[in-house]
Short mmCIF file of C-alpha atoms and ligand atoms in Angstrom, two decimals:
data_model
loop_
_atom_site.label_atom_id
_atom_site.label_comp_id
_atom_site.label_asym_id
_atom_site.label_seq_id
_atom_site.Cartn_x
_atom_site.Cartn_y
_atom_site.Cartn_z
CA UNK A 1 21.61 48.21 -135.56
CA UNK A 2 19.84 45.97 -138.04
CA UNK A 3 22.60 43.43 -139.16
CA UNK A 4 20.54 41.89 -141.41
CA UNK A 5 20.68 43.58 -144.66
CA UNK A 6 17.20 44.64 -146.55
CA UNK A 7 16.81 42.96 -149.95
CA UNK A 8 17.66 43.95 -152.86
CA UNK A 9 14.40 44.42 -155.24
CA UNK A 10 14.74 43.72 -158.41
CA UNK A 11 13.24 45.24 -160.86
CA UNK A 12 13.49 46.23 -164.90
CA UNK A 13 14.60 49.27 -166.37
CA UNK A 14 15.03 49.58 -169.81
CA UNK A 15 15.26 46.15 -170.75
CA UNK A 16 17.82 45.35 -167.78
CA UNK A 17 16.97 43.62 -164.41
CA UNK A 18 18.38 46.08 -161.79
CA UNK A 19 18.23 46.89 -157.87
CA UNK A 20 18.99 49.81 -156.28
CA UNK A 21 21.04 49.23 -153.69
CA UNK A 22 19.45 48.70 -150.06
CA UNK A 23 21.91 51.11 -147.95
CA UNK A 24 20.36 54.18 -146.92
CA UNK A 25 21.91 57.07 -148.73
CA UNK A 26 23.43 55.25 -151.37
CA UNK A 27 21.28 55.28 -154.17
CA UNK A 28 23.53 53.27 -156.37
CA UNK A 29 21.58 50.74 -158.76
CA UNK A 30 23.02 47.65 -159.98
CA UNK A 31 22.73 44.72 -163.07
CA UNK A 32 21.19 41.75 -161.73
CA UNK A 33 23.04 39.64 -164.28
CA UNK A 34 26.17 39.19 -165.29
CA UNK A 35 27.59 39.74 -169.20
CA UNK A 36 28.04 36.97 -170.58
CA UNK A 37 31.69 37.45 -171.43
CA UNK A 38 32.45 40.19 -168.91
CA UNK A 39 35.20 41.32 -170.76
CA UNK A 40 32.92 42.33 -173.72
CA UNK A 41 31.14 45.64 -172.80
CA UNK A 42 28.31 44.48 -175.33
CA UNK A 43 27.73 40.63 -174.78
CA UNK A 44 24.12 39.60 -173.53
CA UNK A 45 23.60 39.56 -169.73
CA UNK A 46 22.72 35.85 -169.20
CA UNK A 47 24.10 34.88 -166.02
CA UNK A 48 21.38 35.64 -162.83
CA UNK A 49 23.90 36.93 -159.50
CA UNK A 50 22.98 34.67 -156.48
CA UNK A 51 23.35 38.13 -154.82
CA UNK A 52 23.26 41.81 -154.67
CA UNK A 53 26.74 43.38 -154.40
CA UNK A 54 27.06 47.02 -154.15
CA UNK A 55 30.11 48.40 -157.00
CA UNK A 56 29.64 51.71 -155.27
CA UNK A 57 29.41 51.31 -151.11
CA UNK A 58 30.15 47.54 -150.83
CA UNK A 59 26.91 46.42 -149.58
CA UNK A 60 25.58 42.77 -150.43
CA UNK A 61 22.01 41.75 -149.78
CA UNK A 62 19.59 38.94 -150.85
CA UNK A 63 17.67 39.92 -154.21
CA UNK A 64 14.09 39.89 -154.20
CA UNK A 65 12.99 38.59 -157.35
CA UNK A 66 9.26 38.59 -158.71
CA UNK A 67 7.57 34.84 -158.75
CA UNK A 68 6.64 35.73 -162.32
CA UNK A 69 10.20 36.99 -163.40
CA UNK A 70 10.37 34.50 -166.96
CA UNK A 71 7.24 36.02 -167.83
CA UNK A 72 7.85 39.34 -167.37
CA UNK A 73 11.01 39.58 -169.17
CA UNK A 74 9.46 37.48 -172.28
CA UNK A 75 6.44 40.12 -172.68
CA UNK A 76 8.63 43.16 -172.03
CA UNK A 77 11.42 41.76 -174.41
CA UNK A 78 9.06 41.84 -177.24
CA UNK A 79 8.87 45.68 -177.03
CA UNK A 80 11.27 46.73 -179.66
CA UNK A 81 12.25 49.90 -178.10
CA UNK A 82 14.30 49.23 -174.94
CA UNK A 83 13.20 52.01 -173.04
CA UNK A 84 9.74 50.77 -172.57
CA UNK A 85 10.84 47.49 -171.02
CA UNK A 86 10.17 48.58 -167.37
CA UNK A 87 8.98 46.82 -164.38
CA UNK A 88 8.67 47.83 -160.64
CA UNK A 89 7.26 45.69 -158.01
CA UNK A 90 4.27 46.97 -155.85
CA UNK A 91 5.16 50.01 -153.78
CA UNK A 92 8.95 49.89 -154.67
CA UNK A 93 10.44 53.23 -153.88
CA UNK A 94 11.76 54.80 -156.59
CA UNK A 95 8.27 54.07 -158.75
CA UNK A 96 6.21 55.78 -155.90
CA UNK A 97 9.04 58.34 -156.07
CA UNK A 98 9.19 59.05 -160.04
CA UNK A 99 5.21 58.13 -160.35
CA UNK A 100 5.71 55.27 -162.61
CA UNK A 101 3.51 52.25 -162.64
CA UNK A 102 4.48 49.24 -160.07
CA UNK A 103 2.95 45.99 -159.01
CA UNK A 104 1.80 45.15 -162.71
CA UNK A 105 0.53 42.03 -163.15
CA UNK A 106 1.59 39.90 -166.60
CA UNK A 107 -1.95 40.45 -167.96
CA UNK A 108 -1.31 44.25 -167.41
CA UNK A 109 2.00 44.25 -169.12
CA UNK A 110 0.29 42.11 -171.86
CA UNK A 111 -2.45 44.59 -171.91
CA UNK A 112 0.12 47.50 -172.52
CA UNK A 113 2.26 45.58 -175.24
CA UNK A 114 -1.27 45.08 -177.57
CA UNK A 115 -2.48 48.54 -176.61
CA UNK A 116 1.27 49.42 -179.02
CA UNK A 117 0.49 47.04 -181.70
CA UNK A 118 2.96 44.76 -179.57
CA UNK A 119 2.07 41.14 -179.83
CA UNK A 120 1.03 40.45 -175.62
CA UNK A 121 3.15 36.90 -175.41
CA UNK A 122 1.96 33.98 -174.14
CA UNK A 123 1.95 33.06 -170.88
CA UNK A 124 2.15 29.65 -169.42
ZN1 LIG B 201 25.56 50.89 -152.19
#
């Protein structure tokens, strides 16, 4: 038995950093931030969690976040429709699984946003 717990990788869906969670066979996903007044259903998630906590089985794990994370969430914010903010690191499992991109680099995402009369966002 591994006691160690896999990581939790993030990635973006729709505008929102998310993991899946890292049990086996739970297949629950989970916001990476917290609302900024949890007790409004619409306030902005601000607040990164220093871990991954399961709502659905419990589990906690680390969460693996990309080095570039600022600069992927400024280029995909400047989308205007939210359901083309989306990110996947290379290889993660439910990309390979649904046979959406993964592993783009900044320049690629920047790439995308012009390719939609998007402006591509600088990039330190
Ligand atoms: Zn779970």
């Amino acid at each position: 038995m591994n006691l160690i717990a896999a990581a939790a990788r993030a990635y973006v869906y729709s505008g929102d950093w998310v993991a899946d969670c890292p049990r086996i066979g739970c297949g629950s996903v989970e916001h990476l931030y917290e609302r900024a007044n949890p007790r409004q259903p619409n306030s902005p998630r601000v607040a990164q969690k220093p871990e991954f906590h399961c709502s659905y089985c419990g589990q906690t794990a680390p969460i693996d976040w990309p080095a570039q994370l600022a600069e992927i969430t400024a280029i995909l914010m400047l989308r205007p429709v939210p359901h083309t903010r989306n990110w996947y690191p290379q290889d993660h499992d439910t990309a390979v699984r649904f046979r959406v991109p993964h592993g783009q680099s900044v320049e690629q995402l920047q790439e995308e946003n012009v390719e939609h009369g998007v402006p591509a966002g600088a990039v330190n």
